[in-house]
Amino acid sequence: MTHPIFVTTQWLADHLDQPDVVVLDASWYLPAQQRDAAAEYAAGHIPGAVRFDIDAVSDHSSPLPHMLPSPQDFANAVGAMGITPQSRVVIYDGLGLFSAARVWWTFKMFGHTFVAVLTGGAPLWKKEGRAWTQAPSTPKSQTYPVPSLKAGVADLTQVKTWSSDQSVQLVDARAADRFRGEAPEPRAGLKSGHIPNSFNLPFGGLLVDGQLKPKADIEATFAAAGVDLSRPVATTCGSGVTASILAIALEASGHPVTALYDGSWSEWGGRDDVDIATGA
């Protein structure tokens, strides 16, 4: 059975009260955006939505930000959110399509069957005047079996190989000035530039009004960035969040991503044993 990558606001409104539907508020913001996801969730959310904090549900043994949690920690966290393997999980965020893509990718990597992103996210839901509440969500805890991690999480060794032999195209979702090494990184201690032989496709080029552009526009945007969608693609960014937007765009346009580099520039840009390129 084919499951949707996105569901519409009408679909969610029609299914919101069904017991197997679990809605997650996955909002997360960069420091420069000066928004507090936890405070915004407390101030209002889709009825019944549970907050999924990508910093809390992560690998706390890693010095890198919000890396994928272990299978056991993932199982514990989502079980506490009332999720079972049979749950239909719908994810949204406060920007339309931003951190929701990262949580979608997380569920995909742990093999969850039905996980979808709400088209337009909270902005479209509120614009349409749909139900919004401050009422706390109190999910009934469930036992989620410890899953296996699927293929598709790239590590430093793999990315070094792909950078060298170019067998997989590396596509960086960061802003062009950061990619070229002309702007400082927002995280202290990171060098400026990009992984050698990678392509730059700033994630905003795939979006309009917080939603993915149509398939033809997505394909054209990748082509304009120099990416050959008939060949394997791995995505990267600053810390694995906006790389997930590229990943969901590829999936939605029928070109599933080969891998996502979880450490992204937070790892690569902080090391002295890798090469760094600058310029276009």
PDB file of C-alpha atoms in Angstrom:
ATOM      1  CA  MET A   1       0.000   0.000   0.000  1.00  0.00           C
ATOM      2  CA  THR A   2       1.314   3.459  -0.900  1.00  0.00           C
ATOM      3  CA  HIS A   3       1.150   5.998   1.894  1.00  0.00           C
ATOM      4  CA  PRO A   4       1.111   9.769   1.359  1.00  0.00           C
ATOM      5  CA  ILE A   5       4.131  12.003   1.896  1.00  0.00           C
ATOM      6  CA  PHE A   6       1.794  14.953   2.499  1.00  0.00           C
ATOM      7  CA  VAL A   7      -1.794  15.226   3.707  1.00  0.00           C
ATOM      8  CA  THR A   8      -4.015  18.257   3.206  1.00  0.00           C
ATOM      9  CA  THR A   9      -5.508  20.371   5.946  1.00  0.00           C
ATOM     10  CA  GLN A  10      -8.937  19.045   4.949  1.00  0.00           C
ATOM     11  CA  TRP A  11      -7.745  15.447   5.293  1.00  0.00           C
ATOM     12  CA  LEU A  12      -6.435  16.134   8.768  1.00  0.00           C
ATOM     13  CA  ALA A  13      -9.581  17.995   9.811  1.00  0.00           C
ATOM     14  CA  ASP A  14     -11.642  15.014   8.642  1.00  0.00           C
ATOM     15  CA  HIS A  15      -9.431  12.478  10.464  1.00  0.00           C
ATOM     16  CA  LEU A  16      -8.369  14.435  13.542  1.00  0.00           C
ATOM     17  CA  ASP A  17     -10.623  12.528  15.934  1.00  0.00           C
ATOM     18  CA  GLN A  18      -9.661   9.072  14.718  1.00  0.00           C
ATOM     19  CA  PRO A  19      -7.775   7.165  17.428  1.00  0.00           C
ATOM     20  CA  ASP A  20      -4.979   5.941  15.172  1.00  0.00           C
ATOM     21  CA  VAL A  21      -4.078   9.465  13.991  1.00  0.00           C
ATOM     22  CA  VAL A  22      -1.321  11.152  16.006  1.00  0.00           C
ATOM     23  CA  VAL A  23      -0.443  14.757  15.223  1.00  0.00           C
ATOM     24  CA  LEU A  24       3.029  16.066  16.058  1.00  0.00           C
ATOM     25  CA  ASP A  25       4.051  19.705  16.345  1.00  0.00           C
ATOM     26  CA  ALA A  26       7.659  19.498  15.159  1.00  0.00           C
ATOM     27  CA  SER A  27       8.373  23.236  15.197  1.00  0.00           C
ATOM     28  CA  TRP A  28      12.026  24.201  15.640  1.00  0.00           C
ATOM     29  CA  TYR A  29      13.740  27.438  14.765  1.00  0.00           C
ATOM     30  CA  LEU A  30      17.217  28.723  14.065  1.00  0.00           C
ATOM     31  CA  PRO A  31      18.495  31.265  16.601  1.00  0.00           C
ATOM     32  CA  ALA A  32      18.350  34.002  13.952  1.00  0.00           C
ATOM     33  CA  GLN A  33      14.610  33.417  13.602  1.00  0.00           C
ATOM     34  CA  GLN A  34      14.127  34.489  17.230  1.00  0.00           C
ATOM     35  CA  ARG A  35      11.156  32.245  17.864  1.00  0.00           C
ATOM     36  CA  ASP A  36      10.526  29.947  20.821  1.00  0.00           C
ATOM     37  CA  ALA A  37       8.971  26.669  19.660  1.00  0.00           C
ATOM     38  CA  ALA A  38       8.025  25.494  23.157  1.00  0.00           C
ATOM     39  CA  ALA A  39       6.364  28.798  24.037  1.00  0.00           C
ATOM     40  CA  GLU A  40       4.489  28.880  20.744  1.00  0.00           C
ATOM     41  CA  TYR A  41       3.232  25.332  21.287  1.00  0.00           C
ATOM     42  CA  ALA A  42       1.970  26.279  24.755  1.00  0.00           C
ATOM     43  CA  ALA A  43       0.262  29.340  23.298  1.00  0.00           C
ATOM     44  CA  GLY A  44      -1.597  27.284  20.712  1.00  0.00           C
ATOM     45  CA  HIS A  45      -1.508  24.127  18.612  1.00  0.00           C
ATOM     46  CA  ILE A  46      -3.715  21.787  16.607  1.00  0.00           C
ATOM     47  CA  PRO A  47      -6.042  19.986  19.051  1.00  0.00           C
ATOM     48  CA  GLY A  48      -4.413  16.832  20.397  1.00  0.00           C
ATOM     49  CA  ALA A  49      -1.030  17.610  18.843  1.00  0.00           C
ATOM     50  CA  VAL A  50       1.992  16.425  20.802  1.00  0.00           C
ATOM     51  CA  ARG A  51       5.238  18.378  20.681  1.00  0.00           C
ATOM     52  CA  PHE A  52       8.205  16.617  19.052  1.00  0.00           C
ATOM     53  CA  ASP A  53      11.405  18.423  20.023  1.00  0.00           C
ATOM     54  CA  ILE A  54      14.272  17.449  17.694  1.00  0.00           C
ATOM     55  CA  ASP A  55      16.802  18.502  20.311  1.00  0.00           C
ATOM     56  CA  ALA A  56      15.193  16.376  23.033  1.00  0.00           C
ATOM     57  CA  VAL A  57      14.661  13.322  20.815  1.00  0.00           C
ATOM     58  CA  SER A  58      18.276  13.023  19.699  1.00  0.00           C
ATOM     59  CA  ASP A  59      21.617  11.391  20.402  1.00  0.00           C
ATOM     60  CA  HIS A  60      22.745  13.128  23.583  1.00  0.00           C
ATOM     61  CA  SER A  61      26.081  11.320  23.491  1.00  0.00           C
ATOM     62  CA  SER A  62      27.017  13.236  20.333  1.00  0.00           C
ATOM     63  CA  PRO A  63      28.560  16.707  20.481  1.00  0.00           C
ATOM     64  CA  LEU A  64      26.706  17.514  17.257  1.00  0.00           C
ATOM     65  CA  PRO A  65      23.233  19.094  17.370  1.00  0.00           C
ATOM     66  CA  HIS A  66      20.064  16.976  17.184  1.00  0.00           C
ATOM     67  CA  MET A  67      21.614  13.869  15.640  1.00  0.00           C
ATOM     68  CA  LEU A  68      19.330  10.854  15.158  1.00  0.00           C
ATOM     69  CA  PRO A  69      18.506   9.124  18.449  1.00  0.00           C
ATOM     70  CA  SER A  70      19.317   5.489  19.021  1.00  0.00           C
ATOM     71  CA  PRO A  71      16.557   3.041  18.044  1.00  0.00           C
ATOM     72  CA  GLN A  72      15.829   2.433  21.741  1.00  0.00           C
ATOM     73  CA  ASP A  73      15.580   6.142  22.533  1.00  0.00           C
ATOM     74  CA  PHE A  74      13.360   6.713  19.498  1.00  0.00           C
ATOM     75  CA  ALA A  75      11.053   3.893  20.581  1.00  0.00           C
ATOM     76  CA  ASN A  76      10.845   5.252  24.126  1.00  0.00           C
ATOM     77  CA  ALA A  77      10.158   8.796  22.961  1.00  0.00           C
ATOM     78  CA  VAL A  78       7.464   8.072  20.391  1.00  0.00           C
ATOM     79  CA  GLY A  79       5.818   5.489  22.625  1.00  0.00           C
ATOM     80  CA  ALA A  80       5.453   8.197  25.269  1.00  0.00           C
ATOM     81  CA  MET A  81       3.759  10.324  22.616  1.00  0.00           C
ATOM     82  CA  GLY A  82       1.062   7.669  22.206  1.00  0.00           C
ATOM     83  CA  ILE A  83       2.448   6.308  18.950  1.00  0.00           C
ATOM     84  CA  THR A  84       2.409   2.656  17.901  1.00  0.00           C
ATOM     85  CA  PRO A  85       3.758   1.172  14.652  1.00  0.00           C
ATOM     86  CA  GLN A  86       0.173   1.263  13.352  1.00  0.00           C
ATOM     87  CA  SER A  87      -0.330   4.973  14.084  1.00  0.00           C
ATOM     88  CA  ARG A  88      -0.910   7.377  11.246  1.00  0.00           C
ATOM     89  CA  VAL A  89       1.547  10.132  12.144  1.00  0.00           C
ATOM     90  CA  VAL A  90       0.977  13.625  10.744  1.00  0.00           C
ATOM     91  CA  ILE A  91       3.668  16.259  11.312  1.00  0.00           C
ATOM     92  CA  TYR A  92       3.506  20.042  11.043  1.00  0.00           C
ATOM     93  CA  ASP A  93       5.628  23.022  11.990  1.00  0.00           C
ATOM     94  CA  GLY A  94       5.254  26.764  12.429  1.00  0.00           C
ATOM     95  CA  LEU A  95       6.856  27.765   9.132  1.00  0.00           C
ATOM     96  CA  GLY A  96       4.884  25.569   6.734  1.00  0.00           C
ATOM     97  CA  LEU A  97       7.694  23.221   5.754  1.00  0.00           C
ATOM     98  CA  PHE A  98      10.890  23.397   7.756  1.00  0.00           C
ATOM     99  CA  SER A  99      11.649  21.172  10.744  1.00  0.00           C
ATOM    100  CA  ALA A 100       8.641  18.941   9.978  1.00  0.00           C
ATOM    101  CA  ALA A 101      10.704  17.495   7.136  1.00  0.00           C
ATOM    102  CA  ARG A 102      13.428  16.488   9.596  1.00  0.00           C
ATOM    103  CA  VAL A 103      10.939  14.621  11.799  1.00  0.00           C
ATOM    104  CA  TRP A 104       9.397  12.989   8.713  1.00  0.00           C
ATOM    105  CA  TRP A 105      12.869  11.757   7.729  1.00  0.00           C
ATOM    106  CA  THR A 106      13.497  10.493  11.275  1.00  0.00           C
ATOM    107  CA  PHE A 107      10.347   8.347  11.220  1.00  0.00           C
ATOM    108  CA  LYS A 108      11.245   7.089   7.744  1.00  0.00           C
ATOM    109  CA  MET A 109      14.725   6.049   8.891  1.00  0.00           C
ATOM    110  CA  PHE A 110      13.173   4.024  11.691  1.00  0.00           C
ATOM    111  CA  GLY A 111      10.773   2.317   9.301  1.00  0.00           C
ATOM    112  CA  HIS A 112       7.481   3.828  10.440  1.00  0.00           C
ATOM    113  CA  THR A 113       4.876   2.966   7.813  1.00  0.00           C
ATOM    114  CA  PHE A 114       2.479   5.928   7.796  1.00  0.00           C
ATOM    115  CA  VAL A 115       4.185   9.260   8.352  1.00  0.00           C
ATOM    116  CA  ALA A 116       3.097  12.372   6.474  1.00  0.00           C
ATOM    117  CA  VAL A 117       3.639  16.108   6.618  1.00  0.00           C
ATOM    118  CA  LEU A 118       0.714  18.519   6.799  1.00  0.00           C
ATOM    119  CA  THR A 119       0.674  20.614   3.623  1.00  0.00           C
ATOM    120  CA  GLY A 120       1.158  24.256   4.544  1.00  0.00           C
ATOM    121  CA  GLY A 121       1.714  23.421   8.216  1.00  0.00           C
ATOM    122  CA  ALA A 122       0.446  25.659  11.002  1.00  0.00           C
ATOM    123  CA  PRO A 123       0.341  28.828   8.856  1.00  0.00           C
ATOM    124  CA  LEU A 124      -2.150  27.364   6.368  1.00  0.00           C
ATOM    125  CA  TRP A 125      -4.143  25.587   9.095  1.00  0.00           C
ATOM    126  CA  LYS A 126      -4.598  28.868  10.995  1.00  0.00           C
ATOM    127  CA  LYS A 127      -5.199  30.896   7.832  1.00  0.00           C
ATOM    128  CA  GLU A 128      -8.134  28.600   7.066  1.00  0.00           C
ATOM    129  CA  GLY A 129      -9.558  29.211  10.543  1.00  0.00           C
ATOM    130  CA  ARG A 130      -9.330  25.597  11.658  1.00  0.00           C
ATOM    131  CA  ALA A 131      -9.391  24.400  15.268  1.00  0.00           C
ATOM    132  CA  TRP A 132      -6.584  25.757  17.459  1.00  0.00           C
ATOM    133  CA  THR A 133      -6.204  25.257  21.195  1.00  0.00           C
ATOM    134  CA  GLN A 134      -4.072  25.887  24.263  1.00  0.00           C
ATOM    135  CA  ALA A 135      -5.382  22.729  25.926  1.00  0.00           C
ATOM    136  CA  PRO A 136      -2.551  20.403  26.999  1.00  0.00           C
ATOM    137  CA  SER A 137      -2.280  17.128  25.100  1.00  0.00           C
ATOM    138  CA  THR A 138      -2.147  14.042  27.297  1.00  0.00           C
ATOM    139  CA  PRO A 139      -1.361  11.033  25.102  1.00  0.00           C
ATOM    140  CA  LYS A 140      -1.713   7.549  26.525  1.00  0.00           C
ATOM    141  CA  SER A 141       1.741   6.006  26.591  1.00  0.00           C
ATOM    142  CA  GLN A 142       2.261   3.045  24.264  1.00  0.00           C
ATOM    143  CA  THR A 143       4.923   0.383  23.820  1.00  0.00           C
ATOM    144  CA  TYR A 144       6.768   0.984  20.572  1.00  0.00           C
ATOM    145  CA  PRO A 145       8.993  -1.955  19.577  1.00  0.00           C
ATOM    146  CA  VAL A 146      12.645  -1.010  19.106  1.00  0.00           C
ATOM    147  CA  PRO A 147      13.028  -0.523  15.338  1.00  0.00           C
ATOM    148  CA  SER A 148      15.957  -1.134  13.028  1.00  0.00           C
ATOM    149  CA  LEU A 149      17.672   1.829  11.449  1.00  0.00           C
ATOM    150  CA  LYS A 150      17.162   1.837   7.691  1.00  0.00           C
ATOM    151  CA  ALA A 151      19.832   2.527   5.093  1.00  0.00           C
ATOM    152  CA  GLY A 152      20.049   6.172   4.206  1.00  0.00           C
ATOM    153  CA  VAL A 153      21.973   7.802   7.053  1.00  0.00           C
ATOM    154  CA  ALA A 154      25.352   8.885   5.688  1.00  0.00           C
ATOM    155  CA  ASP A 155      28.372   9.231   7.955  1.00  0.00           C
ATOM    156  CA  LEU A 156      31.641  11.098   7.564  1.00  0.00           C
ATOM    157  CA  THR A 157      33.479   8.176   5.946  1.00  0.00           C
ATOM    158  CA  GLN A 158      30.816   7.733   3.264  1.00  0.00           C
ATOM    159  CA  VAL A 159      30.710  11.439   2.510  1.00  0.00           C
ATOM    160  CA  LYS A 160      34.495  11.604   2.191  1.00  0.00           C
ATOM    161  CA  THR A 161      34.279   8.825  -0.394  1.00  0.00           C
ATOM    162  CA  TRP A 162      31.464  10.490  -2.325  1.00  0.00           C
ATOM    163  CA  SER A 163      33.280  13.824  -2.276  1.00  0.00           C
ATOM    164  CA  SER A 164      36.328  12.123  -3.755  1.00  0.00           C
ATOM    165  CA  ASP A 165      34.867   9.726  -6.311  1.00  0.00           C
ATOM    166  CA  GLN A 166      31.598  11.610  -7.002  1.00  0.00           C
ATOM    167  CA  SER A 167      29.678   8.330  -7.232  1.00  0.00           C
ATOM    168  CA  VAL A 168      26.899  10.027  -5.243  1.00  0.00           C
ATOM    169  CA  GLN A 169      26.085  13.704  -5.808  1.00  0.00           C
ATOM    170  CA  LEU A 170      26.272  15.755  -2.607  1.00  0.00           C
ATOM    171  CA  VAL A 171      23.714  18.569  -2.531  1.00  0.00           C
ATOM    172  CA  ASP A 172      24.006  21.267   0.153  1.00  0.00           C
ATOM    173  CA  ALA A 173      20.828  23.076   1.266  1.00  0.00           C
ATOM    174  CA  ARG A 174      22.587  26.011   2.961  1.00  0.00           C
ATOM    175  CA  ALA A 175      22.421  29.604   1.743  1.00  0.00           C
ATOM    176  CA  ALA A 176      24.709  30.396  -1.185  1.00  0.00           C
ATOM    177  CA  ASP A 177      26.949  32.810   0.744  1.00  0.00           C
ATOM    178  CA  ARG A 178      27.595  30.188   3.420  1.00  0.00           C
ATOM    179  CA  PHE A 179      28.279  27.554   0.765  1.00  0.00           C
ATOM    180  CA  ARG A 180      30.792  29.838  -0.962  1.00  0.00           C
ATOM    181  CA  GLY A 181      32.491  30.609   2.351  1.00  0.00           C
ATOM    182  CA  GLU A 182      31.617  34.297   2.183  1.00  0.00           C
ATOM    183  CA  ALA A 183      29.391  34.337   5.287  1.00  0.00           C
ATOM    184  CA  PRO A 184      30.267  33.053   8.768  1.00  0.00           C
ATOM    185  CA  GLU A 185      28.569  29.956  10.077  1.00  0.00           C
ATOM    186  CA  PRO A 186      25.914  30.507  12.762  1.00  0.00           C
ATOM    187  CA  ARG A 187      27.558  27.900  14.996  1.00  0.00           C
ATOM    188  CA  ALA A 188      30.774  28.960  16.698  1.00  0.00           C
ATOM    189  CA  GLY A 189      33.975  27.153  15.801  1.00  0.00           C
ATOM    190  CA  LEU A 190      33.000  26.053  12.299  1.00  0.00           C
ATOM    191  CA  LYS A 191      35.028  26.865   9.221  1.00  0.00           C
ATOM    192  CA  SER A 192      33.382  28.479   6.208  1.00  0.00           C
ATOM    193  CA  GLY A 193      32.928  26.817   2.837  1.00  0.00           C
ATOM    194  CA  HIS A 194      31.584  23.506   1.569  1.00  0.00           C
ATOM    195  CA  ILE A 195      32.370  19.863   0.962  1.00  0.00           C
ATOM    196  CA  PRO A 196      34.499  19.575  -2.181  1.00  0.00           C
ATOM    197  CA  ASN A 197      32.577  18.592  -5.316  1.00  0.00           C
ATOM    198  CA  SER A 198      29.206  19.275  -3.701  1.00  0.00           C
ATOM    199  CA  PHE A 199      26.374  21.230  -5.312  1.00  0.00           C
ATOM    200  CA  ASN A 200      24.475  24.105  -3.745  1.00  0.00           C
ATOM    201  CA  LEU A 201      20.681  24.224  -3.728  1.00  0.00           C
ATOM    202  CA  PRO A 202      19.399  26.572  -0.993  1.00  0.00           C
ATOM    203  CA  PHE A 203      16.249  24.913   0.342  1.00  0.00           C
ATOM    204  CA  GLY A 204      14.080  28.006  -0.103  1.00  0.00           C
ATOM    205  CA  GLY A 205      14.282  27.546  -3.864  1.00  0.00           C
ATOM    206  CA  LEU A 206      12.029  24.499  -3.526  1.00  0.00           C
ATOM    207  CA  LEU A 207       9.284  26.271  -1.586  1.00  0.00           C
ATOM    208  CA  VAL A 208       6.528  28.779  -2.132  1.00  0.00           C
ATOM    209  CA  ASP A 209       4.349  29.994   0.748  1.00  0.00           C
ATOM    210  CA  GLY A 210       5.710  27.258   3.024  1.00  0.00           C
ATOM    211  CA  GLN A 211       4.830  24.466   0.595  1.00  0.00           C
ATOM    212  CA  LEU A 212       6.792  22.424  -1.915  1.00  0.00           C
ATOM    213  CA  LYS A 213       6.713  23.626  -5.488  1.00  0.00           C
ATOM    214  CA  PRO A 214       5.225  21.291  -8.138  1.00  0.00           C
ATOM    215  CA  LYS A 215       7.240  18.320  -9.377  1.00  0.00           C
ATOM    216  CA  ALA A 216       8.363  20.006 -12.606  1.00  0.00           C
ATOM    217  CA  ASP A 217       9.636  23.039 -10.707  1.00  0.00           C
ATOM    218  CA  ILE A 218      11.489  20.831  -8.214  1.00  0.00           C
ATOM    219  CA  GLU A 219      13.180  18.944 -11.033  1.00  0.00           C
ATOM    220  CA  ALA A 220      14.076  22.177 -12.797  1.00  0.00           C
ATOM    221  CA  THR A 221      15.549  23.637  -9.614  1.00  0.00           C
ATOM    222  CA  PHE A 222      17.791  20.609  -9.082  1.00  0.00           C
ATOM    223  CA  ALA A 223      18.827  20.707 -12.743  1.00  0.00           C
ATOM    224  CA  ALA A 224      19.681  24.404 -12.489  1.00  0.00           C
ATOM    225  CA  ALA A 225      21.919  23.567  -9.532  1.00  0.00           C
ATOM    226  CA  GLY A 226      23.788  21.080 -11.731  1.00  0.00           C
ATOM    227  CA  VAL A 227      22.282  17.947 -10.201  1.00  0.00           C
ATOM    228  CA  ASP A 228      21.517  14.964 -12.440  1.00  0.00           C
ATOM    229  CA  LEU A 229      18.427  13.324 -10.942  1.00  0.00           C
ATOM    230  CA  SER A 230      19.072  10.126 -12.878  1.00  0.00           C
ATOM    231  CA  ARG A 231      22.064   9.571 -10.580  1.00  0.00           C
ATOM    232  CA  PRO A 232      22.236   9.008  -6.788  1.00  0.00           C
ATOM    233  CA  VAL A 233      21.892  12.056  -4.541  1.00  0.00           C
ATOM    234  CA  ALA A 234      22.796  12.621  -0.879  1.00  0.00           C
ATOM    235  CA  THR A 235      21.740  15.795   0.905  1.00  0.00           C
ATOM    236  CA  THR A 236      23.545  17.896   3.486  1.00  0.00           C
ATOM    237  CA  CYS A 237      23.134  21.290   5.180  1.00  0.00           C
ATOM    238  CA  GLY A 238      24.140  22.872   8.481  1.00  0.00           C
ATOM    239  CA  SER A 239      22.860  20.268  10.924  1.00  0.00           C
ATOM    240  CA  GLY A 240      20.564  17.889   9.040  1.00  0.00           C
ATOM    241  CA  VAL A 241      17.352  19.932   9.172  1.00  0.00           C
ATOM    242  CA  THR A 242      17.124  21.657   5.796  1.00  0.00           C
ATOM    243  CA  ALA A 243      18.842  18.684   4.125  1.00  0.00           C
ATOM    244  CA  SER A 244      15.593  16.912   5.028  1.00  0.00           C
ATOM    245  CA  ILE A 245      13.640  19.461   2.969  1.00  0.00           C
ATOM    246  CA  LEU A 246      15.725  18.493  -0.052  1.00  0.00           C
ATOM    247  CA  ALA A 247      15.125  14.833   0.816  1.00  0.00           C
ATOM    248  CA  ILE A 248      11.344  15.185   1.031  1.00  0.00           C
ATOM    249  CA  ALA A 249      11.317  17.203  -2.205  1.00  0.00           C
ATOM    250  CA  LEU A 250      13.218  14.435  -3.968  1.00  0.00           C
ATOM    251  CA  GLU A 251      10.861  11.794  -2.565  1.00  0.00           C
ATOM    252  CA  ALA A 252       7.779  13.808  -3.553  1.00  0.00           C
ATOM    253  CA  SER A 253       9.042  14.278  -7.113  1.00  0.00           C
ATOM    254  CA  GLY A 254       9.777  10.585  -7.599  1.00  0.00           C
ATOM    255  CA  HIS A 255      13.548  10.683  -7.089  1.00  0.00           C
ATOM    256  CA  PRO A 256      14.114   9.145  -3.638  1.00  0.00           C
ATOM    257  CA  VAL A 257      17.236  10.419  -1.910  1.00  0.00           C
ATOM    258  CA  THR A 258      20.086   7.926  -1.505  1.00  0.00           C
ATOM    259  CA  ALA A 259      21.165   9.287   1.872  1.00  0.00           C
ATOM    260  CA  LEU A 260      21.218  12.288   4.173  1.00  0.00           C
ATOM    261  CA  TYR A 261      24.446  13.321   5.885  1.00  0.00           C
ATOM    262  CA  ASP A 262      23.296  13.602   9.492  1.00  0.00           C
ATOM    263  CA  GLY A 263      26.397  15.377  10.782  1.00  0.00           C
ATOM    264  CA  SER A 264      26.326  17.829   7.867  1.00  0.00           C
ATOM    265  CA  TRP A 265      28.416  21.008   8.169  1.00  0.00           C
ATOM    266  CA  SER A 266      28.271  20.870  11.976  1.00  0.00           C
ATOM    267  CA  GLU A 267      30.587  17.877  11.672  1.00  0.00           C
ATOM    268  CA  TRP A 268      32.512  18.557   8.457  1.00  0.00           C
ATOM    269  CA  GLY A 269      33.158  22.235   9.169  1.00  0.00           C
ATOM    270  CA  GLY A 270      34.447  21.496  12.640  1.00  0.00           C
ATOM    271  CA  ARG A 271      37.161  19.035  11.631  1.00  0.00           C
ATOM    272  CA  ASP A 272      40.796  19.476  10.652  1.00  0.00           C
ATOM    273  CA  ASP A 273      41.114  16.168   8.761  1.00  0.00           C
ATOM    274  CA  VAL A 274      38.827  16.996   5.824  1.00  0.00           C
ATOM    275  CA  ASP A 275      39.194  19.253   2.800  1.00  0.00           C
ATOM    276  CA  ILE A 276      37.067  22.382   2.486  1.00  0.00           C
ATOM    277  CA  ALA A 277      36.249  24.190  -0.743  1.00  0.00           C
ATOM    278  CA  THR A 278      35.174  27.815  -1.159  1.00  0.00           C
ATOM    279  CA  GLY A 279      33.666  29.774  -4.007  1.00  0.00           C
ATOM    280  CA  ALA A 280      30.873  28.681  -6.299  1.00  0.00           C
TER     281      ALA A 280
END
